[in-house]
Short mmCIF file of C-alpha atoms in Angstrom, two decimals:
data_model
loop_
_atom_site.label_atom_id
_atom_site.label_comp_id
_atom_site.label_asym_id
_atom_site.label_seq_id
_atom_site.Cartn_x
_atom_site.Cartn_y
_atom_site.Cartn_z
CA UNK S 535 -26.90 19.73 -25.68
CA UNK S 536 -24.42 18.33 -23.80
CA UNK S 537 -24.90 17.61 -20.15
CA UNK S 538 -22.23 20.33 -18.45
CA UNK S 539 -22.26 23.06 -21.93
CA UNK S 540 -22.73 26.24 -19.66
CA UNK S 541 -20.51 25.31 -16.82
CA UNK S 542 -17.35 27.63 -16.02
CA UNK S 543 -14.35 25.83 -14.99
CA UNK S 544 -10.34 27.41 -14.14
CA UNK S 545 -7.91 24.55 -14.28
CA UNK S 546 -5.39 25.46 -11.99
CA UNK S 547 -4.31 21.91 -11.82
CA UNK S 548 -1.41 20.10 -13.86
CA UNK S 549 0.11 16.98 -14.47
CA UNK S 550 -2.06 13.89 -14.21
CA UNK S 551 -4.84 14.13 -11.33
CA UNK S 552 -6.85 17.46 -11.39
CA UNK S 553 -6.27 17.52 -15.64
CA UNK S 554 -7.70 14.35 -16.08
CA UNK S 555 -10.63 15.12 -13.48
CA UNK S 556 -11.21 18.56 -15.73
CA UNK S 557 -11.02 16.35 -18.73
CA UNK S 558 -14.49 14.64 -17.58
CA UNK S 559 -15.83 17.69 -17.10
CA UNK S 560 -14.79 19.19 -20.63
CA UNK S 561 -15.63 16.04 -22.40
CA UNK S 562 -18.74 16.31 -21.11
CA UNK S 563 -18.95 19.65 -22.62
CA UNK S 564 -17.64 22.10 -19.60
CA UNK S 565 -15.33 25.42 -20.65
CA UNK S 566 -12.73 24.08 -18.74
CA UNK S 567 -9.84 26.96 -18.71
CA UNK S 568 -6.47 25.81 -18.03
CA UNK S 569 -4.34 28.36 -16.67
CA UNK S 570 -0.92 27.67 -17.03
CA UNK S 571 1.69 29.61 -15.79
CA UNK S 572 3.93 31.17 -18.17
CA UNK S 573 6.65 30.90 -20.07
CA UNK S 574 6.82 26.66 -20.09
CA UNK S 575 3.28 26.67 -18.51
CA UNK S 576 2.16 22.87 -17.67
CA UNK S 577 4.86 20.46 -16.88
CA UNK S 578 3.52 17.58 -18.72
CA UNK S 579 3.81 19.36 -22.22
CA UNK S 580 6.88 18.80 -22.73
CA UNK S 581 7.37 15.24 -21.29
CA UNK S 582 8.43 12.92 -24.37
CA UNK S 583 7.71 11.70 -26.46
CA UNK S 584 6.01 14.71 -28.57
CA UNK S 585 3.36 14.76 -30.45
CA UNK S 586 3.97 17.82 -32.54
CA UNK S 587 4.49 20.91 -30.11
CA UNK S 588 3.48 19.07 -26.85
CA UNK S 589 3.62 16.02 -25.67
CA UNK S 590 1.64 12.47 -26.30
CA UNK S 591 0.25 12.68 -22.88
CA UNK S 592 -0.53 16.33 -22.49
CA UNK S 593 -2.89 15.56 -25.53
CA UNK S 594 -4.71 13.14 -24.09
CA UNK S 595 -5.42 15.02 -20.68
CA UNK S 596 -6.31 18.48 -22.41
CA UNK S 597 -8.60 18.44 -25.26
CA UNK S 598 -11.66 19.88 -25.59
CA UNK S 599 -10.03 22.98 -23.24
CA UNK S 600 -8.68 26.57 -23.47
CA UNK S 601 -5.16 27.66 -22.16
CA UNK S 602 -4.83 31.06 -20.67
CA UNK S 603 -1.06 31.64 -19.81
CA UNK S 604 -1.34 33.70 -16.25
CA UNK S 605 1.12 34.65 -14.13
CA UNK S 606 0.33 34.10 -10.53
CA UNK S 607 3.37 35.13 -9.10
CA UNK S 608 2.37 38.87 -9.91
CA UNK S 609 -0.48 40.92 -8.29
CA UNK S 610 -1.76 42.05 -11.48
CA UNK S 611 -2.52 37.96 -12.70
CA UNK S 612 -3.96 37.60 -9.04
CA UNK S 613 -6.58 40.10 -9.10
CA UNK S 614 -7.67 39.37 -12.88
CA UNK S 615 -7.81 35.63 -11.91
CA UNK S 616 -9.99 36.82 -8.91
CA UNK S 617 -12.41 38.63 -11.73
CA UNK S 618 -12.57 35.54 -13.44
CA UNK S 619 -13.00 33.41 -11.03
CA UNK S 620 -16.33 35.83 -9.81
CA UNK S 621 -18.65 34.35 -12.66
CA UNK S 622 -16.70 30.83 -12.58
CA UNK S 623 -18.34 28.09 -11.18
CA UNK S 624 -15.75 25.60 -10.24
CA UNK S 625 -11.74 26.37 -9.72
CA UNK S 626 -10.14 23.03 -9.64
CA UNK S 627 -6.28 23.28 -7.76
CA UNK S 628 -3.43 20.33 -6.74
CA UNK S 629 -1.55 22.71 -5.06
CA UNK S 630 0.38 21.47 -1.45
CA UNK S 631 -2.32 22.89 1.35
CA UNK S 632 -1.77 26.61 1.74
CA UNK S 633 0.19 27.53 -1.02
CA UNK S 634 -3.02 29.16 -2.52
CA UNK S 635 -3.59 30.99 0.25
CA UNK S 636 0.03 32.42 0.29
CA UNK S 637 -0.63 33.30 -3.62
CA UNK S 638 -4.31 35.72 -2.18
CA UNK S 639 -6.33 32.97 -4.03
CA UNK S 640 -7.49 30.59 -0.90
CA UNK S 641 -10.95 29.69 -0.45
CA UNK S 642 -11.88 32.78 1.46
CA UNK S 643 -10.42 34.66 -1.25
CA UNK S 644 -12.78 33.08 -4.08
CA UNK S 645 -15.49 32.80 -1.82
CA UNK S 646 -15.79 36.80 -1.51
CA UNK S 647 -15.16 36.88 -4.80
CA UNK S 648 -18.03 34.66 -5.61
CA UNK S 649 -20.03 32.62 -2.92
CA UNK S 650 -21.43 30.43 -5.11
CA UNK S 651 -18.12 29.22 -6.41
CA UNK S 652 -17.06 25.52 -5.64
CA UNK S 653 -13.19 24.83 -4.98
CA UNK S 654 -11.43 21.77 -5.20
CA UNK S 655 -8.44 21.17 -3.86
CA UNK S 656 -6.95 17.65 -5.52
CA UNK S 657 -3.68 17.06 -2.79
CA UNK S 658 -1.68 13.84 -1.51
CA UNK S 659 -2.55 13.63 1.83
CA UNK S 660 -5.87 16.10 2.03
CA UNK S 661 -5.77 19.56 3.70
CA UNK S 662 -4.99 18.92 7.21
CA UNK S 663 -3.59 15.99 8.89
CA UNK S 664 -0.19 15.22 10.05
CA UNK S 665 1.23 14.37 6.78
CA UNK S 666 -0.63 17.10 5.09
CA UNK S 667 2.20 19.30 3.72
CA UNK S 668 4.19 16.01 2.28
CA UNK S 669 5.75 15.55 -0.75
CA UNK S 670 4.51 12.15 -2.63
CA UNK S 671 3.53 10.58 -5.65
CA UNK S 672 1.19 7.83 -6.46
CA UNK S 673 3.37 5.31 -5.66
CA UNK S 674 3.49 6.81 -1.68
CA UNK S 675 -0.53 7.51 -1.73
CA UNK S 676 -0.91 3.38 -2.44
CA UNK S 677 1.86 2.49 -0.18
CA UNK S 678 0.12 4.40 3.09
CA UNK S 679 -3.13 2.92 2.14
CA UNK S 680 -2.16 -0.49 1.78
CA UNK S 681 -3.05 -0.79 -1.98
CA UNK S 682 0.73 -1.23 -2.84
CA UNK S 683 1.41 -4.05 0.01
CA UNK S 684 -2.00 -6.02 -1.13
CA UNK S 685 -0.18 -6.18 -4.98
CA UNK S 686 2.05 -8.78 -6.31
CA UNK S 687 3.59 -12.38 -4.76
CA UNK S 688 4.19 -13.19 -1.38
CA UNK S 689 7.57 -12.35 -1.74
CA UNK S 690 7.30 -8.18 -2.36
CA UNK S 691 5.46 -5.81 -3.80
CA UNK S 692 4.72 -5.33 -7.38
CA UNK S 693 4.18 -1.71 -8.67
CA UNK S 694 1.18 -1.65 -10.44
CA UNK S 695 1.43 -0.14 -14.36
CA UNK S 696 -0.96 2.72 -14.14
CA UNK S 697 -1.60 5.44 -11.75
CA UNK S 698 -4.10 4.48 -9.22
CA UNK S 699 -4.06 6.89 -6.38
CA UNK S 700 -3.87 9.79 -9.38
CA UNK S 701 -7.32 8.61 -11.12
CA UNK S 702 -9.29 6.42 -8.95
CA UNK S 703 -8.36 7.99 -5.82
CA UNK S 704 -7.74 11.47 -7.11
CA UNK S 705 -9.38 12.80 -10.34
CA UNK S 706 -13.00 10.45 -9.92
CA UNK S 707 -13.42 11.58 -6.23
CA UNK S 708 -12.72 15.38 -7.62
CA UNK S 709 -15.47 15.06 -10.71
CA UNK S 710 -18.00 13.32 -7.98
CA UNK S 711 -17.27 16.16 -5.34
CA UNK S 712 -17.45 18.81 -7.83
CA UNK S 713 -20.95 17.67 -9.24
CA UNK S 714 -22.29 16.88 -5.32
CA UNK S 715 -21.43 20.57 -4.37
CA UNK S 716 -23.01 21.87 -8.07
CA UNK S 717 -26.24 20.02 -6.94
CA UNK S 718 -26.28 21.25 -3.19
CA UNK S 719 -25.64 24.47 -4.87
CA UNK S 720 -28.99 24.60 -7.35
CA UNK S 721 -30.86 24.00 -4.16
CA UNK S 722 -28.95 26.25 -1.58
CA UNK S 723 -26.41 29.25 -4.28
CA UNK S 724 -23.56 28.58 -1.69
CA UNK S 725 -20.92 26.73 -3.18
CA UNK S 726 -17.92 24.35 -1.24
CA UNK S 727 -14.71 23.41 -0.70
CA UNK S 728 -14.21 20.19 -1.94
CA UNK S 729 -11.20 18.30 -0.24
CA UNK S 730 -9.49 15.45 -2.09
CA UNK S 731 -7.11 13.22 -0.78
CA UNK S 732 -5.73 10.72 -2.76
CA UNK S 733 -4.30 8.59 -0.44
CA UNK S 734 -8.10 8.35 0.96
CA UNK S 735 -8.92 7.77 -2.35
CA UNK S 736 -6.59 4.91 -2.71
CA UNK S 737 -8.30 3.43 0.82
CA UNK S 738 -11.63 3.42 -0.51
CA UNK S 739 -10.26 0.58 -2.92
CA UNK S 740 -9.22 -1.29 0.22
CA UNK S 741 -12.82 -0.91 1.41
CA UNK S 742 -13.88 -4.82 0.39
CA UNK S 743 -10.04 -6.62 1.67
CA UNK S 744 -10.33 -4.29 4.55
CA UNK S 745 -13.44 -5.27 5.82
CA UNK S 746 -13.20 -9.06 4.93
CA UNK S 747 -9.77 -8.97 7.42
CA UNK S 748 -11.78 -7.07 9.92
CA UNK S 749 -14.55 -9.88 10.00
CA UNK S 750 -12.12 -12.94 10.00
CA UNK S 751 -10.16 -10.98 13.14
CA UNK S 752 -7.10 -11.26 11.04
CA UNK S 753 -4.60 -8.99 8.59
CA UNK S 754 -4.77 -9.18 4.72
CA UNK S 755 -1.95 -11.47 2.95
CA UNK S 756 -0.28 -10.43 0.00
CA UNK S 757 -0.70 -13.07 -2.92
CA UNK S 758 -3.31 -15.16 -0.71
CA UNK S 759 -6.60 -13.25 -1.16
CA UNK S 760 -9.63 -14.09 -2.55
CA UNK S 761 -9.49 -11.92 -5.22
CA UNK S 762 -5.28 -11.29 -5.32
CA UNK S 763 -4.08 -14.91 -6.25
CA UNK S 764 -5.54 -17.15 -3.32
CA UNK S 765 -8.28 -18.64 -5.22
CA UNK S 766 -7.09 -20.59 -8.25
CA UNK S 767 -11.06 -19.60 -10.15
CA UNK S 768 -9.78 -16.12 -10.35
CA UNK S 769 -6.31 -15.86 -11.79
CA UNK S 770 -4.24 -15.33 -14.70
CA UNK S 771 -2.90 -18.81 -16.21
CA UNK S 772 0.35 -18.99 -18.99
CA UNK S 773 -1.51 -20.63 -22.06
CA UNK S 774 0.42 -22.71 -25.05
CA UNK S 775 2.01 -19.46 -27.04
CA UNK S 776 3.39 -18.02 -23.99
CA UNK S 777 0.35 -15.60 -23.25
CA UNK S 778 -1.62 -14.68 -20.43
CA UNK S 779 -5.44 -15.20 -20.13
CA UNK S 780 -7.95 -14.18 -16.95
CA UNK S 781 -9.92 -16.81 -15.25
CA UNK S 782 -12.66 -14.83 -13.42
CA UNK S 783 -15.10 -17.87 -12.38
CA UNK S 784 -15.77 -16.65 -8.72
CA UNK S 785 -19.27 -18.01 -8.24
CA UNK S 786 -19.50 -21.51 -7.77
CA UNK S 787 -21.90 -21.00 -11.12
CA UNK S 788 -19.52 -19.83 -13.23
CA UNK S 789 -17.17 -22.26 -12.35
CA UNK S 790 -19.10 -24.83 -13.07
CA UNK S 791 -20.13 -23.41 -16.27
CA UNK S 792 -16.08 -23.32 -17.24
CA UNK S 793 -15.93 -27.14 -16.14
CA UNK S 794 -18.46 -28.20 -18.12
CA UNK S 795 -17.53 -25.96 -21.33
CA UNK S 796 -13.70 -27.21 -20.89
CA UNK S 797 -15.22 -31.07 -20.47
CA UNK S 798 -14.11 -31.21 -16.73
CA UNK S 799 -17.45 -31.27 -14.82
CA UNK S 800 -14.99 -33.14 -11.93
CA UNK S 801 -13.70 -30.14 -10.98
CA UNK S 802 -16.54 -27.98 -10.08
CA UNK S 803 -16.90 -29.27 -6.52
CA UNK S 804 -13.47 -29.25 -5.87
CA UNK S 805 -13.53 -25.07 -6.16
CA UNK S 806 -12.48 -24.50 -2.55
CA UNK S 807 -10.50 -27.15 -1.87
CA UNK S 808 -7.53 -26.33 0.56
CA UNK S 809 -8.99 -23.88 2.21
CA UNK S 810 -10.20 -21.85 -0.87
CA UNK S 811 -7.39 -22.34 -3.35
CA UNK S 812 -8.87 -24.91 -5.53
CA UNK S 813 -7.38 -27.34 -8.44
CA UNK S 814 -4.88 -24.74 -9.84
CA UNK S 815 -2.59 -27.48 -10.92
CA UNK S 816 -5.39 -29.03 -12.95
CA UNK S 817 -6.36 -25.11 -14.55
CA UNK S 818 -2.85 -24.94 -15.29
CA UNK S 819 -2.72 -27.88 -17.52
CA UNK S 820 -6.18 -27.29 -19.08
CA UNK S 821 -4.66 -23.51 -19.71
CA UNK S 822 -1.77 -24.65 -21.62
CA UNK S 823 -3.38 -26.88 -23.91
CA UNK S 824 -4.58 -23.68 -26.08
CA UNK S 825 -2.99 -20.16 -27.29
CA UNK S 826 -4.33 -17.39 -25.79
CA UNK S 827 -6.37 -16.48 -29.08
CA UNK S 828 -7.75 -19.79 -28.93
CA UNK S 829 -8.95 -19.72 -25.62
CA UNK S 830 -10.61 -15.64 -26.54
CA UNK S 831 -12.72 -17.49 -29.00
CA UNK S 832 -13.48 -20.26 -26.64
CA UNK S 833 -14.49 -17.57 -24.19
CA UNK S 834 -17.07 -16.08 -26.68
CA UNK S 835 -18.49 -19.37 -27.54
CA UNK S 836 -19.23 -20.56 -24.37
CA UNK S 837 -19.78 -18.04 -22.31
CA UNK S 838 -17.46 -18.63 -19.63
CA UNK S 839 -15.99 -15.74 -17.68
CA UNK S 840 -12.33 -15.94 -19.12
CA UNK S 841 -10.62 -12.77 -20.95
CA UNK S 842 -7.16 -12.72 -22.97
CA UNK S 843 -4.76 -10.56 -21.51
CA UNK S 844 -4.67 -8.08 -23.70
CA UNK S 845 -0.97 -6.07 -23.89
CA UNK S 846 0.65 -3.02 -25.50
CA UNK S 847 -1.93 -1.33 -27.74
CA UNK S 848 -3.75 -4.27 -28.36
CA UNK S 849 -6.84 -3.02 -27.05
CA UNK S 850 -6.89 -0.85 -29.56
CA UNK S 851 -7.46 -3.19 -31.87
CA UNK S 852 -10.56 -5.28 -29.65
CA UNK S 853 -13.38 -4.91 -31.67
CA UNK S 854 -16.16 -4.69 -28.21
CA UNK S 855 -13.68 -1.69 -27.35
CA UNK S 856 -13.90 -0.14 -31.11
CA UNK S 857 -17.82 -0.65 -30.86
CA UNK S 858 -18.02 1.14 -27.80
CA UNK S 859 -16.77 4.38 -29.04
CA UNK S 860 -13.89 3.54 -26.51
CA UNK S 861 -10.97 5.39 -28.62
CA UNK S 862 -11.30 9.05 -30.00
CA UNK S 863 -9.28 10.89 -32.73
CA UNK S 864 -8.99 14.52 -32.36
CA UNK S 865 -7.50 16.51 -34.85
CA UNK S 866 -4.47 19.07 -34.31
CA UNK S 867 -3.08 21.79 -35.97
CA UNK S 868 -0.03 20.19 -37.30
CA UNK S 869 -0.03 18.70 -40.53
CA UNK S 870 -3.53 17.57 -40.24
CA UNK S 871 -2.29 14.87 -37.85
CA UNK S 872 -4.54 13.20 -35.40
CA UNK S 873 -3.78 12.06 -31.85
CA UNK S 874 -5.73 9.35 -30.70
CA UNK S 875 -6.64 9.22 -27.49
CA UNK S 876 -8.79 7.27 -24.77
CA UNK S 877 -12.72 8.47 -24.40
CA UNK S 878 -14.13 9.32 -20.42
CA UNK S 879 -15.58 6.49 -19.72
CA UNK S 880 -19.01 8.58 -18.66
CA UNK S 881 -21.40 9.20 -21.68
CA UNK S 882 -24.77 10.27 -22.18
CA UNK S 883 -26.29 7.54 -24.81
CA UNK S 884 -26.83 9.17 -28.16
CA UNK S 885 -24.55 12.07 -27.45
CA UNK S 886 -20.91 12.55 -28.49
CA UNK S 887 -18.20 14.94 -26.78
CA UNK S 888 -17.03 17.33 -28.53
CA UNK S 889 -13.48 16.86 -30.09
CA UNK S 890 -11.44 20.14 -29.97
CA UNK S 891 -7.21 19.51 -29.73
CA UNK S 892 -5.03 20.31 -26.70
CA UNK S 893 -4.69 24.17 -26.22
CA UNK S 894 -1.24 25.79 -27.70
CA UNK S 895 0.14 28.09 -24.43
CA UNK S 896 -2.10 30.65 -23.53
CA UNK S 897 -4.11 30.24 -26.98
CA UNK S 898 -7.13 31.20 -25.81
CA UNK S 899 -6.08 34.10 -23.35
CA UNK S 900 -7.20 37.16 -25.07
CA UNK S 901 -10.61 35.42 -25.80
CA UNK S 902 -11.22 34.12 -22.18
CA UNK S 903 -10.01 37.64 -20.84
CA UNK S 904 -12.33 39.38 -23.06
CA UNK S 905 -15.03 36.73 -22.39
CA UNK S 906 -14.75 38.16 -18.75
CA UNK S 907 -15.17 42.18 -19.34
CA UNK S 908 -11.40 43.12 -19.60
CA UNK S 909 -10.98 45.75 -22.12
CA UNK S 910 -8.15 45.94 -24.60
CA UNK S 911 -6.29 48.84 -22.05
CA UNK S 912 -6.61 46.12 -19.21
CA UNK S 913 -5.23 43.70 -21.39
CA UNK S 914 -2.33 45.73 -22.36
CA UNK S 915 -1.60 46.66 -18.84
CA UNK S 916 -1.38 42.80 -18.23
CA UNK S 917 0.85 42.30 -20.92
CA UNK S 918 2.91 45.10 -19.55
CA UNK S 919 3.23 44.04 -16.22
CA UNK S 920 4.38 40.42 -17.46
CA UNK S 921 0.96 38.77 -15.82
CA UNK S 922 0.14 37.71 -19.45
CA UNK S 923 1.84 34.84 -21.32
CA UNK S 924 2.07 34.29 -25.44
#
């Protein structure tokens, strides 16, 4: 049985944080209900390019979940999201602070309609706070926390290629609170409010740079880290093709292990040479003596902490990744085509997530309404207000 099968979720949430957050939580075999409001419902369904009906990304964020197509703008979708949200266990929201209270859904709200229900609010900035009511993006949640202005050269910035305030400081502090509150629940029936900021979120990945300036009584310094191009034993070196690989030798053991494995047992003691930057002229030429592929198979022969840098869909093709179960195909509806998509990287052993498509619009509204108690004159009466999408 899988680990969450029982658990009530309403997906308020859209876009990349809160659905990828509810994602865990569905893979993991959740009824996550994603209520969408109607007639375009979720943003991110139609962003190109398309897989079928929705998009490639909207796929990959909404399997294994239901879509009920609500309109929250009307009284009528407020009070039957209120009855649904009474034998819920978990209403997940990205809303700016208070908006949900202006719609009648805040936490007081759901918290008379059920006590034991957890909220969690997935925001920029958190709920309060000066800058709590700002616009941003992921981009602005790294830049406050200092993430952005530790990554790249000397010389600027680099923006990173993935969305780290949105996942690591959004949607894995949301699945952790949610589960915390579930567990204080069992033991106490009152559920939470679960506040996530992702800017915080983003700061808790400064927590090692942070605290390394704080000991030495000086700031961090872009492209002269330890660990963010100071230390020529953890890099990426240029090899003969033109490639990229990743020298992670950070231990003096591991070092030495490369030196020995590359024939250059000289160089081990010279590791922190200049003040910690080490022979990176001499890795440099030892780098560009092989492709990158050649220096992968080195890697597994010897093992010596150095990875190819993989690029494009190539790690699609890495067979450790393939082994792992690290890539899923779920079917869809349209012309028996598959979309292949990324597994949660949290797994019972033994067990496999289900593997249901993304939700059409409001597919599953009837069912979920019904599910609830609502009786086919309610559901009319929805329909005829305009509270119920297609």
């Amino acid at each position: 049985m899988p680990p969450l099968e029982g658990l009530r979720v309403l997906d308020l949430s859209r876009l990349l944080p809160g659905p990828f957050a509810t994602l865990v939580l569905a893979d993991l075999g959740a009824d996550v209900v994603k209520i969408e409001a109607p007639p375009d419902g979720d943003a991110l369904r139609s962003l190109p390019p398309l897989a079928g009906e929705a998009s490639g990304a909207f796929h990959a964020l909404n399997r294994n979940k239901r879509s009920l197509a609500l309109d929250l703008r009307r009284p009528e979708g407020v009070a039957a999201f209120l009855r649904l949200a009474a034998r819920a266990d978990v209403v997940v929201e990205s809303y700016r602070p208070g908006v949900l209270d202006c719609m009648g859904l805040g936490y007081a709200a759901l918290r008379a309609a059920s006590p034991r229900l957890v909220l969690c609010s997935i925001t920029g900035y958190g709920q309060d706070g000066p800058y709590a009511g700002r616009a941003g993006h992921d981009v602005d949640y790294c830049a406050l926390a200092g993430v952005l202005g530790l990554n790249g050269e000397p010389e600027r910035p680099v923006l990173p290629g993935v969305q780290i305030a949105d996942l690591a400081g959004g949607a894995w502090p949301a699945v952790a609170g949610i589960l915390a509150a579930l567990v204080r629940r069992a033991a106490t029936g009152e559920g939470a409010h679960v506040d996530v900021s992702m800017a915080e979120g983003a700061l808790a990945l400064m927590t090692l740079p942070l605290a390394l300036a704080w000991a030495r009584g000086a700031p961090t310094v872009r492209g002269r880290e330890l660990l963010s191009g100071g230390a020529a034993t953890y890099g990426v070196y240029r090899t003969k093709d033109g490639r990229f690989v990743a020298l992670g030798a950070l231990e003096p053991k591991f070092f030495a292990a490369f030196c020995e494995a590359v024939g250059r047992p000289e160089l081990a003691p010279r590791q922190l040479e200049g003040g910690g930057a080490g022979p990176r002229a001499e890795l440099e030429a030892i780098f560009a003596a092989r492709t990158r592929d050649e220096w992968a198979a080195f890697a597994a022969a010897h093992d010596v902490c150095v990875a190819p840098v993989l690029e494009g869909d190539e790690p699609c093709s890495d067979p450790h990744l393939a082994a792992r179960g690290a890539f899923v195909e779920v079917p869809t509806p349209w012309e028996g085509r598959a979309i292949r998509g990324v597994a949660t990287p949290v797994r019972l052993r033994g067990e496999e997530a289900p593997r249901r498509p993304a939700p059409r619009m409001g597919e599953h509204g009837e069912a979920v309404l019904r599910e609830a108690g609502f009786s086919e004159e309610e559901l009319a009466s929805l329909r005829a207000a305009g509270a119920l999408g297609p």
